Amino acid sequence: DTGVSQNPRHKITKRGQNVTFRCDPISEHNRLYWYRQTLGQGPEFLTYFQNEAQLEKSRLLSDRFSAERPKGSFSTLEIQRTEQGDSAMYLCASSLGQGFYNEQFFGPGTRLTVL
Amino acid sequence: GQQVMQIPQYQHVQEGEDFTTYCNSSTTLSNIQWYKQRPGGHPVFLIQLVKSGEVKKQKRLTFQFGEAKKNSSLHITATQTTDVGTYFCAGGAGGTSYGKLTFGQGTILTVHP
């Protein structure tokens, strides 16, 4: 399978715990994006990388969220001191980033439940 | 910040009827993309529009980008049960926010056979 993969697919945690999610993009894609989606809403932009550089981070994102893409390949999203409001589907997407064309390929997501 | 609104929130049609969803941005967009998300699935790219007034067709789907690059529409002719899902528009801001997409809240399409 050469699509975007995410692990784990489901995560249940207790409030206050830290969680980390991993995203493996399509191998030749230089751009990687993280989104959060709650029921009945569209994906909400969190951050994106071009290669290993984090180019933009949503102002809505608290300091408890951090993302890395150390070698410009896979990426991790960490949430510290989770809160019940963090419960959502966390989606990763990647794109080739050729000029103006920016088709994003989404992974299956990681569903986070904070108890 | 940029906001993207979509209407209607829900649309129920009989198979064979047409369907249209509309997207409006609070700011001028560099481009707009459309995605489809099936129940339990992830968003899947349909198309990207870049030029003012652009119209693109994919079989029964017609996409338009407004002259002012602030609105867009998706029209499906003669819906089929396979069209069921949520349709999202996503606006690209351009400039230093080139990679960032702002999604609308989506239109949920139900098709009754």
Coordinates of N, CA and C in Angstrom, one line a residue:
Chain A
D1 N 0.8 -1.2 0.0 CA 0.0 0.0 0.0 C 0.9 1.2 0.0
T2 N 0.7 2.1 -1.0 CA 1.6 3.3 -1.1 C 0.9 4.5 -0.6
G3 N -0.2 4.4 0.0 CA -1.0 5.6 0.5 C -0.4 6.1 1.8
V4 N -1.0 7.1 2.4 CA -0.6 7.7 3.7 C -1.1 6.8 4.8
S5 N -0.2 6.4 5.7 CA -0.6 5.6 6.8 C -0.4 6.3 8.1
Q6 N -1.3 6.0 9.1 CA -1.3 6.6 10.4 C -1.4 5.5 11.4
N7 N -0.6 5.7 12.5 CA -0.7 4.8 13.6 C -0.6 5.6 15.0
P8 N -1.3 5.1 16.0 CA -2.3 4.0 15.9 C -3.6 4.5 15.2
R9 N -4.5 3.6 14.9 CA -5.8 4.0 14.3 C -6.7 4.5 15.4
H10 N -6.6 3.9 16.6 CA -7.4 4.3 17.7 C -6.6 4.5 19.0
K11 N -6.9 5.5 19.8 CA -6.2 5.7 21.0 C -7.2 6.1 22.1
I12 N -7.2 5.4 23.2 CA -8.0 5.8 24.3 C -7.1 6.1 25.4
T13 N -7.2 7.3 26.0 CA -6.3 7.7 27.1 C -7.1 8.4 28.2
K14 N -6.4 8.6 29.3 CA -7.1 9.3 30.4 C -6.6 10.7 30.4
R15 N -7.5 11.6 30.9 CA -7.2 13.0 30.9 C -5.9 13.2 31.7
G16 N -5.0 14.1 31.1 CA -3.7 14.4 31.7 C -2.6 13.6 31.1
Q17 N -2.8 12.5 30.4 CA -1.8 11.7 29.8 C -1.3 12.4 28.5
N18 N -0.1 12.0 28.1 CA 0.5 12.4 26.9 C 0.2 11.3 25.8
V19 N 0.0 11.8 24.6 CA -0.2 10.8 23.5 C 0.7 11.3 22.3
T20 N 1.1 10.3 21.5 CA 1.9 10.6 20.3 C 1.3 9.8 19.1
F21 N 1.1 10.5 18.0 CA 0.6 9.8 16.8 C 1.7 9.9 15.7
R22 N 1.7 8.9 14.8 CA 2.7 8.9 13.8 C 2.0 8.9 12.4
C23 N 2.6 9.6 11.5 CA 2.1 9.6 10.1 C 3.2 9.3 9.1
D24 N 3.0 8.4 8.2 CA 3.9 8.1 7.1 C 3.3 8.6 5.8
P25 N 3.9 9.6 5.2 CA 3.3 10.1 4.0 C 3.6 9.3 2.8
I26 N 3.1 9.6 1.7 CA 3.5 9.0 0.4 C 4.9 9.4 0.2
S27 N 5.7 8.4 -0.2 CA 7.2 8.5 -0.1 C 7.8 9.8 -0.9
E28 N 7.3 10.1 -2.0 CA 7.9 11.2 -2.8 C 7.3 12.6 -2.4
H29 N 6.3 12.6 -1.5 CA 5.6 13.9 -1.1 C 6.5 14.7 -0.2
N30 N 6.7 16.0 -0.5 CA 7.5 16.8 0.4 C 6.7 17.6 1.4
R31 N 5.4 17.7 1.2 CA 4.5 18.4 2.1 C 3.7 17.4 3.0
L32 N 3.6 17.8 4.2 CA 2.8 16.9 5.2 C 2.0 17.9 6.0
Y33 N 0.7 17.5 6.3 CA -0.2 18.3 7.0 C -0.9 17.5 8.1
W34 N -1.2 18.2 9.2 CA -2.0 17.6 10.2 C -3.3 18.4 10.4
Y35 N -4.4 17.7 10.5 CA -5.7 18.2 10.7 C -6.4 17.5 11.9
R36 N -7.4 18.2 12.4 CA -8.3 17.6 13.5 C -9.7 17.7 13.0
Q37 N -10.5 16.6 13.1 CA -11.8 16.6 12.7 C -12.8 16.1 13.8
T38 N -13.8 16.9 14.1 CA -14.8 16.4 15.0 C -16.1 16.1 14.2
L39 N -17.0 15.4 14.9 CA -18.2 15.0 14.2 C -19.0 16.1 13.6
G40 N -19.3 16.0 12.4 CA -20.2 17.0 11.7 C -19.4 18.3 11.3
Q41 N -18.1 18.2 11.4 CA -17.3 19.4 11.0 C -16.3 19.0 9.9
G42 N -15.8 20.0 9.2 CA -14.7 19.8 8.3 C -13.4 19.7 9.0
P43 N -12.4 19.1 8.3 CA -11.0 19.1 8.9 C -10.6 20.5 9.3
E44 N -10.0 20.6 10.5 CA -9.4 21.9 11.0 C -7.9 21.8 10.9
F45 N -7.3 22.7 10.2 CA -5.9 22.8 10.0 C -5.2 23.0 11.3
L46 N -4.1 22.1 11.5 CA -3.3 22.3 12.7 C -1.9 22.8 12.3
T47 N -1.2 22.1 11.4 CA 0.1 22.5 11.0 C 0.5 21.9 9.7
Y48 N 1.6 22.4 9.1 CA 2.1 21.7 7.9 C 3.6 21.9 7.8
F49 N 4.2 20.9 7.1 CA 5.7 20.9 6.9 C 5.9 20.8 5.4
Q50 N 7.0 21.5 5.0 CA 7.6 21.3 3.7 C 9.0 20.7 4.0
N51 N 9.2 19.4 3.6 CA 10.3 18.6 4.0 C 10.4 18.6 5.5
E52 N 11.5 19.0 6.2 CA 11.5 18.9 7.6 C 11.1 20.3 8.3
A53 N 10.9 21.3 7.5 CA 10.6 22.6 8.1 C 9.1 22.8 8.3
Q54 N 8.8 23.2 9.6 CA 7.4 23.4 9.9 C 7.1 24.8 9.5
L55 N 6.2 25.0 8.5 CA 6.0 26.3 7.9 C 4.9 27.1 8.5
E56 N 3.9 26.4 9.0 CA 2.8 27.1 9.6 C 2.1 26.3 10.7
K57 N 1.7 27.0 11.7 CA 1.0 26.3 12.8 C -0.2 27.1 13.2
S58 N -1.3 26.5 13.3 CA -2.6 27.2 13.6 C -2.5 28.0 14.9
R59 N -3.1 29.2 14.9 CA -3.1 29.9 16.1 C -4.0 29.3 17.1
L60 N -4.9 28.5 16.7 CA -5.8 27.8 17.6 C -5.1 26.7 18.4
L61 N -4.0 26.3 17.9 CA -3.3 25.2 18.6 C -2.6 25.7 19.8
S62 N -2.9 25.0 20.9 CA -2.3 25.4 22.2 C -0.9 24.9 22.3
D63 N -0.1 25.3 23.3 CA 1.2 24.9 23.5 C 1.3 23.4 23.8
R64 N 0.2 22.8 24.1 CA 0.3 21.3 24.4 C 0.5 20.5 23.2
F65 N 0.3 21.1 22.0 CA 0.4 20.3 20.8 C 1.8 20.6 20.2
S66 N 2.5 19.6 19.7 CA 3.7 19.8 19.0 C 3.9 18.7 17.9
A67 N 4.5 19.1 16.8 CA 4.6 18.2 15.7 C 6.1 18.3 15.2
E68 N 6.6 17.2 14.7 CA 7.9 17.1 14.2 C 7.9 16.3 12.9
R69 N 8.9 16.6 12.1 CA 9.2 15.8 10.9 C 10.7 15.8 10.7
P70 N 11.4 15.1 11.6 CA 12.8 15.2 11.7 C 13.6 15.0 10.5
K71 N 13.3 14.1 9.6 CA 14.1 13.8 8.4 C 13.3 14.1 7.1
G72 N 12.2 14.8 7.3 CA 11.5 15.1 6.1 C 10.7 13.9 5.6
S73 N 10.6 12.9 6.4 CA 9.8 11.7 5.9 C 8.5 11.6 6.8
F74 N 8.6 10.7 7.8 CA 7.4 10.5 8.7 C 7.3 11.8 9.6
S75 N 6.1 11.9 10.2 CA 5.9 13.0 11.2 C 5.2 12.4 12.4
T76 N 5.5 13.1 13.6 CA 4.8 12.8 14.8 C 4.0 14.0 15.3
L77 N 2.9 13.7 15.9 CA 2.1 14.8 16.6 C 1.9 14.4 18.0
E78 N 2.4 15.2 18.9 CA 2.3 14.9 20.3 C 1.3 15.8 21.0
I79 N 0.4 15.3 21.8 CA -0.4 16.1 22.7 C -0.1 15.9 24.1
Q80 N 0.3 16.9 24.8 CA 0.6 16.7 26.2 C -0.6 17.1 27.1
R81 N -0.6 16.4 28.3 CA -1.7 16.7 29.2 C -3.1 16.8 28.6
T82 N -3.4 15.7 28.0 CA -4.7 15.7 27.2 C -5.9 16.1 28.0
E83 N -6.8 16.7 27.3 CA -8.1 17.1 27.9 C -9.2 16.5 27.1
Q84 N -10.4 16.4 27.7 CA -11.5 15.8 27.0 C -11.9 16.5 25.7
G85 N -11.6 17.7 25.6 CA -11.9 18.5 24.4 C -10.9 18.1 23.2
D86 N -9.9 17.4 23.5 CA -9.0 16.9 22.5 C -9.5 15.7 21.7
S87 N -10.6 15.1 22.3 CA -11.1 13.9 21.6 C -11.6 14.3 20.2
A88 N -11.1 13.6 19.2 CA -11.3 13.9 17.8 C -10.6 12.9 16.9
M89 N -10.9 13.0 15.6 CA -10.1 12.3 14.6 C -8.9 13.2 14.2
Y90 N -7.7 12.7 14.3 CA -6.5 13.4 13.8 C -6.1 12.8 12.5
L91 N -6.2 13.7 11.5 CA -5.9 13.3 10.1 C -4.6 13.9 9.7
C92 N -3.8 13.0 8.9 CA -2.6 13.5 8.3 C -2.8 13.4 6.8
A93 N -2.2 14.3 6.1 CA -2.3 14.4 4.6 C -0.9 14.7 4.1
S94 N -0.7 14.3 2.8 CA 0.6 14.7 2.2 C 0.3 15.1 0.8
S95 N 1.2 15.9 0.2 CA 1.1 16.4 -1.1 C 2.5 16.5 -1.8
L96 N 2.5 16.5 -3.1 CA 3.7 16.6 -3.8 C 4.2 18.0 -3.8
G97 N 3.4 19.0 -3.7 CA 3.8 20.4 -3.6 C 4.5 20.8 -4.8
Q98 N 4.0 20.5 -6.0 CA 4.6 21.0 -7.3 C 3.9 22.3 -7.7
G99 N 4.7 23.4 -7.6 CA 4.1 24.6 -8.0 C 2.8 24.9 -7.2
F100 N 1.8 25.3 -8.0 CA 0.6 25.7 -7.4 C -0.4 24.6 -7.1
Y101 N -0.1 23.4 -7.7 CA -1.0 22.3 -7.6 C -0.7 21.6 -6.3
N102 N -1.8 21.4 -5.5 CA -1.6 21.0 -4.1 C -2.6 19.9 -3.7
E103 N -2.9 18.9 -4.5 CA -3.8 17.8 -4.2 C -3.3 17.2 -2.9
Q104 N -4.1 17.1 -1.9 CA -3.7 16.4 -0.6 C -4.3 15.0 -0.5
F105 N -3.5 14.1 -0.2 CA -3.9 12.7 0.0 C -4.0 12.5 1.5
F106 N -5.1 12.1 2.0 CA -5.4 11.9 3.4 C -5.1 10.4 3.8
G107 N -4.6 10.3 5.1 CA -4.6 9.0 5.7 C -5.9 8.6 6.4
P108 N -6.0 7.4 6.9 CA -7.2 7.0 7.6 C -7.5 7.6 8.9
G109 N -6.5 8.3 9.5 CA -6.8 9.0 10.7 C -6.5 8.2 12.0
T110 N -6.3 8.9 13.1 CA -6.2 8.3 14.4 C -7.3 8.9 15.2
R111 N -8.2 8.0 15.7 CA -9.3 8.5 16.5 C -8.8 8.5 18.0
L112 N -8.8 9.7 18.6 CA -8.4 9.9 20.0 C -9.7 10.0 20.9
T113 N -9.7 9.2 21.9 CA -10.8 9.4 22.9 C -10.1 9.7 24.3
V114 N -10.4 10.8 24.9 CA -9.9 11.2 26.2 C -11.0 11.0 27.2
L115 N -10.7 10.1 28.2 CA -11.7 9.8 29.2 C -11.6 10.7 30.4
Chain B
G1 N -9.5 35.7 11.1 CA -9.0 34.7 10.1 C -9.9 34.3 9.1
Q2 N -9.4 33.6 8.1 CA -10.2 33.2 7.0 C -11.3 32.2 7.4
Q3 N -12.5 32.4 6.9 CA -13.6 31.5 7.2 C -14.3 31.0 5.9
V4 N -14.6 29.8 5.9 CA -15.3 29.2 4.7 C -16.6 28.6 5.1
M5 N -17.7 29.0 4.5 CA -19.0 28.5 4.9 C -19.6 27.8 3.7
Q6 N -20.3 26.7 4.0 CA -20.9 25.9 3.0 C -22.4 25.7 3.3
I7 N -23.2 25.8 2.3 CA -24.6 25.5 2.4 C -25.1 24.7 1.2
P8 N -26.1 23.8 1.4 CA -26.8 23.6 2.7 C -25.9 22.6 3.6
Q9 N -26.3 22.4 4.8 CA -25.6 21.5 5.7 C -26.0 20.0 5.3
Y10 N -27.3 19.9 5.0 CA -27.8 18.5 4.6 C -28.6 18.7 3.3
Q11 N -28.5 17.6 2.5 CA -29.4 17.6 1.3 C -29.8 16.1 1.1
H12 N -31.1 16.0 1.0 CA -31.7 14.6 0.7 C -32.3 14.7 -0.6
V13 N -31.9 13.8 -1.5 CA -32.5 13.7 -2.9 C -32.9 12.3 -3.2
Q14 N -33.8 12.3 -4.2 CA -34.1 11.0 -4.8 C -33.1 10.7 -5.9
E15 N -32.8 9.4 -6.1 CA -31.8 9.1 -7.1 C -32.3 9.6 -8.5
G16 N -31.4 10.2 -9.2 CA -31.8 10.9 -10.5 C -32.0 12.4 -10.4
E17 N -32.2 12.9 -9.2 CA -32.3 14.3 -9.0 C -30.9 15.0 -9.0
D18 N -30.9 16.3 -9.3 CA -29.6 17.0 -9.2 C -29.3 17.5 -7.8
F19 N -28.1 17.9 -7.6 CA -27.6 18.3 -6.3 C -26.6 19.4 -6.4
T20 N -26.7 20.5 -5.6 CA -25.7 21.6 -5.7 C -25.4 22.0 -4.2
T21 N -24.1 22.2 -4.0 CA -23.6 22.7 -2.7 C -22.8 24.0 -3.0
Y22 N -22.9 25.0 -2.1 CA -22.3 26.3 -2.4 C -21.3 26.5 -1.2
C23 N -20.2 27.2 -1.6 CA -19.1 27.5 -0.7 C -18.8 29.0 -0.8
N24 N -18.7 29.7 0.4 CA -18.3 31.1 0.4 C -17.2 31.4 1.4
S25 N -16.2 32.1 0.9 CA -15.1 32.5 1.7 C -15.2 33.9 2.2
S26 N -14.7 34.2 3.4 CA -14.7 35.6 3.9 C -13.6 36.4 3.2
T27 N -12.6 35.7 2.6 CA -11.5 36.4 2.0 C -11.3 35.9 0.6
T28 N -10.6 36.6 -0.2 CA -10.2 36.1 -1.6 C -9.3 34.9 -1.5
L29 N -9.5 33.9 -2.3 CA -8.8 32.7 -2.2 C -7.8 32.6 -3.4
S30 N -6.7 31.9 -3.1 CA -5.7 31.7 -4.2 C -6.2 30.5 -5.1
N31 N -6.9 29.5 -4.4 CA -7.4 28.4 -5.1 C -8.5 27.8 -4.2
I32 N -9.3 26.9 -4.8 CA -10.3 26.2 -4.0 C -10.2 24.7 -4.4
Q33 N -10.3 23.8 -3.4 CA -10.3 22.4 -3.7 C -11.7 21.8 -3.1
W34 N -12.0 20.7 -3.7 CA -13.2 20.0 -3.3 C -12.8 18.6 -2.9
Y35 N -13.4 18.1 -1.8 CA -13.1 16.7 -1.3 C -14.4 16.1 -1.0
K36 N -14.4 14.7 -1.1 CA -15.6 13.9 -0.8 C -15.1 12.9 0.4
Q37 N -16.0 12.8 1.4 CA -15.7 11.9 2.5 C -16.9 11.0 2.6
R38 N -16.7 9.7 2.4 CA -17.7 8.7 2.6 C -17.9 8.5 4.1
P39 N -19.0 8.0 4.5 CA -19.2 7.7 5.9 C -18.2 6.7 6.4
G40 N -17.5 7.1 7.5 CA -16.4 6.3 8.1 C -15.1 6.4 7.4
G41 N -15.0 7.2 6.3 CA -13.8 7.3 5.5 C -13.1 8.6 5.8
H42 N -12.1 8.8 4.9 CA -11.3 10.0 5.0 C -11.5 10.8 3.8
P43 N -11.2 12.1 3.8 CA -11.5 13.0 2.7 C -10.7 12.5 1.5
V44 N -11.3 12.6 0.3 CA -10.7 12.2 -1.0 C -10.8 13.4 -1.9
F45 N -9.6 13.8 -2.5 CA -9.6 14.9 -3.4 C -10.4 14.7 -4.6
L46 N -11.2 15.7 -5.0 CA -11.9 15.7 -6.2 C -11.3 16.6 -7.3
I47 N -11.0 17.8 -6.9 CA -10.6 18.8 -7.9 C -10.0 20.0 -7.2
Q48 N -9.1 20.8 -8.0 CA -8.6 22.0 -7.6 C -8.9 23.1 -8.6
L49 N -9.5 24.2 -8.3 CA -9.7 25.3 -9.2 C -8.8 26.5 -8.8
V50 N -8.3 27.2 -9.8 CA -7.3 28.2 -9.5 C -7.7 29.5 -10.1
K51 N -8.3 29.5 -11.3 CA -8.5 30.7 -12.1 C -9.9 31.3 -11.8
S52 N -10.0 32.6 -11.8 CA -11.2 33.3 -11.6 C -12.2 32.9 -12.7
G53 N -13.4 32.5 -12.3 CA -14.5 32.1 -13.2 C -14.3 30.7 -13.8
E54 N -13.3 30.0 -13.3 CA -13.0 28.7 -13.9 C -14.2 27.7 -13.7
V55 N -14.4 26.9 -14.7 CA -15.4 25.8 -14.6 C -14.7 24.5 -15.1
K56 N -14.9 23.5 -14.3 CA -14.4 22.2 -14.6 C -15.4 21.1 -14.5
K57 N -15.4 20.1 -15.4 CA -16.4 19.0 -15.3 C -15.6 17.7 -15.2
Q58 N -16.3 16.8 -14.3 CA -15.8 15.5 -14.2 C -17.1 14.6 -14.3
K59 N -17.3 14.1 -15.5 CA -18.5 13.2 -15.7 C -19.8 14.0 -15.3
R60 N -20.4 13.6 -14.3 CA -21.7 14.2 -13.8 C -21.4 15.4 -12.9
L61 N -20.2 15.7 -12.5 CA -19.9 16.7 -11.5 C -19.4 18.0 -12.3
T62 N -19.9 19.1 -11.9 CA -19.4 20.4 -12.4 C -19.0 21.3 -11.3
F63 N -17.8 21.8 -11.4 CA -17.3 22.7 -10.4 C -17.1 24.1 -10.9
Q64 N -17.4 25.1 -10.1 CA -17.2 26.5 -10.6 C -16.5 27.3 -9.5
F65 N -15.6 28.2 -10.0 CA -14.9 29.1 -9.1 C -15.4 30.5 -9.5
G66 N -15.9 31.3 -8.5 CA -16.4 32.6 -8.8 C -15.4 33.6 -9.3
E67 N -16.0 34.6 -10.0 CA -15.1 35.7 -10.6 C -14.3 36.4 -9.6
A68 N -14.8 36.6 -8.4 CA -14.1 37.3 -7.3 C -13.2 36.3 -6.5
K69 N -13.2 35.0 -6.9 CA -12.4 34.0 -6.2 C -12.8 34.0 -4.7
K70 N -14.1 34.2 -4.4 CA -14.5 34.1 -3.0 C -15.6 33.0 -2.8
N71 N -16.1 32.5 -3.9 CA -17.1 31.5 -3.8 C -17.0 30.4 -4.9
S72 N -17.6 29.3 -4.6 CA -17.5 28.1 -5.5 C -18.7 27.3 -5.4
S73 N -19.0 26.4 -6.3 CA -20.1 25.5 -6.2 C -19.7 24.2 -6.9
L74 N -20.4 23.2 -6.4 CA -20.3 21.8 -6.9 C -21.7 21.4 -7.3
H75 N -21.9 21.0 -8.5 CA -23.2 20.5 -9.0 C -23.1 19.1 -9.5
I76 N -24.0 18.2 -9.0 CA -24.0 16.8 -9.5 C -25.3 16.6 -10.3
T77 N -25.2 16.2 -11.5 CA -26.4 15.9 -12.3 C -26.8 14.4 -12.1
A78 N -28.1 14.2 -12.0 CA -28.6 12.9 -11.9 C -27.9 12.0 -10.9
T79 N -28.1 12.4 -9.7 CA -27.4 11.7 -8.6 C -27.6 10.2 -8.6
Q80 N -26.6 9.5 -8.1 CA -26.7 8.0 -7.9 C -26.4 7.7 -6.5
T81 N -26.7 6.5 -6.1 CA -26.5 6.1 -4.7 C -25.0 6.1 -4.3
T82 N -24.2 6.0 -5.3 CA -22.7 6.0 -5.0 C -22.2 7.5 -4.7
D83 N -23.1 8.5 -4.9 CA -22.7 9.9 -4.6 C -22.8 10.2 -3.2
V84 N -23.4 9.3 -2.4 CA -23.6 9.5 -0.9 C -22.3 9.9 -0.2
G85 N -22.4 10.9 0.6 CA -21.2 11.2 1.4 C -21.2 12.7 1.8
T86 N -20.2 13.2 2.3 CA -20.1 14.6 2.7 C -19.1 15.3 1.7
Y87 N -19.5 16.4 1.2 CA -18.7 17.1 0.2 C -18.2 18.4 0.9
F88 N -16.9 18.5 0.9 CA -16.2 19.7 1.5 C -15.5 20.5 0.5
C89 N -15.7 21.8 0.6 CA -14.8 22.7 -0.1 C -13.7 23.1 0.8
A90 N -12.5 23.5 0.3 CA -11.4 23.9 1.1 C -10.7 25.0 0.4
G91 N -10.6 26.1 1.0 CA -9.9 27.3 0.4 C -8.5 27.4 0.7
G92 N -7.7 27.7 -0.3 CA -6.2 28.0 -0.1 C -6.0 29.5 -0.1
A93 N -5.2 29.9 0.9 CA -5.0 31.3 1.1 C -3.9 31.9 0.2
G94 N -2.9 31.0 -0.1 CA -1.8 31.5 -0.9 C -0.8 32.3 -0.1
G95 N 0.1 32.9 -0.8 CA 1.2 33.6 -0.1 C 2.0 32.7 0.8
T96 N 2.3 33.3 2.0 CA 3.1 32.5 2.9 C 2.3 31.3 3.5
S97 N 1.0 31.4 3.4 CA 0.1 30.3 3.9 C -0.3 29.4 2.7
Y98 N 0.6 29.2 1.8 CA 0.4 28.5 0.6 C -0.2 27.1 0.8
G99 N 0.4 26.4 1.8 CA 0.0 25.0 2.0 C -1.3 24.8 2.8
K100 N -1.7 25.9 3.5 CA -2.8 25.8 4.4 C -4.2 25.8 3.7
L101 N -5.0 24.8 4.0 CA -6.4 24.8 3.5 C -7.4 25.1 4.7
T102 N -8.4 25.9 4.4 CA -9.5 26.1 5.4 C -10.7 25.4 4.8
F103 N -11.2 24.4 5.5 CA -12.3 23.6 5.1 C -13.6 24.2 5.5
G104 N -14.6 24.1 4.7 CA -16.0 24.4 5.1 C -16.5 23.2 6.0
Q105 N -17.7 23.4 6.5 CA -18.2 22.4 7.4 C -18.9 21.2 6.7
G106 N -19.0 21.3 5.3 CA -19.4 20.2 4.5 C -20.9 20.2 4.3
T107 N -21.3 19.5 3.2 CA -22.7 19.3 2.9 C -22.9 17.7 2.8
I108 N -23.8 17.2 3.7 CA -24.0 15.8 3.7 C -25.1 15.5 2.7
L109 N -24.7 14.6 1.8 CA -25.7 14.2 0.7 C -26.2 12.8 1.0
T110 N -27.5 12.7 1.0 CA -28.2 11.4 1.1 C -29.0 11.2 -0.2
V111 N -28.8 10.0 -0.8 CA -29.5 9.7 -2.0 C -30.4 8.5 -1.8
H112 N -31.7 8.7 -2.0 CA -32.7 7.7 -1.8 C -33.0 7.0 -3.1
P113 N -32.8 5.6 -3.1 CA -33.0 4.9 -4.4 C -34.5 4.9 -4.8

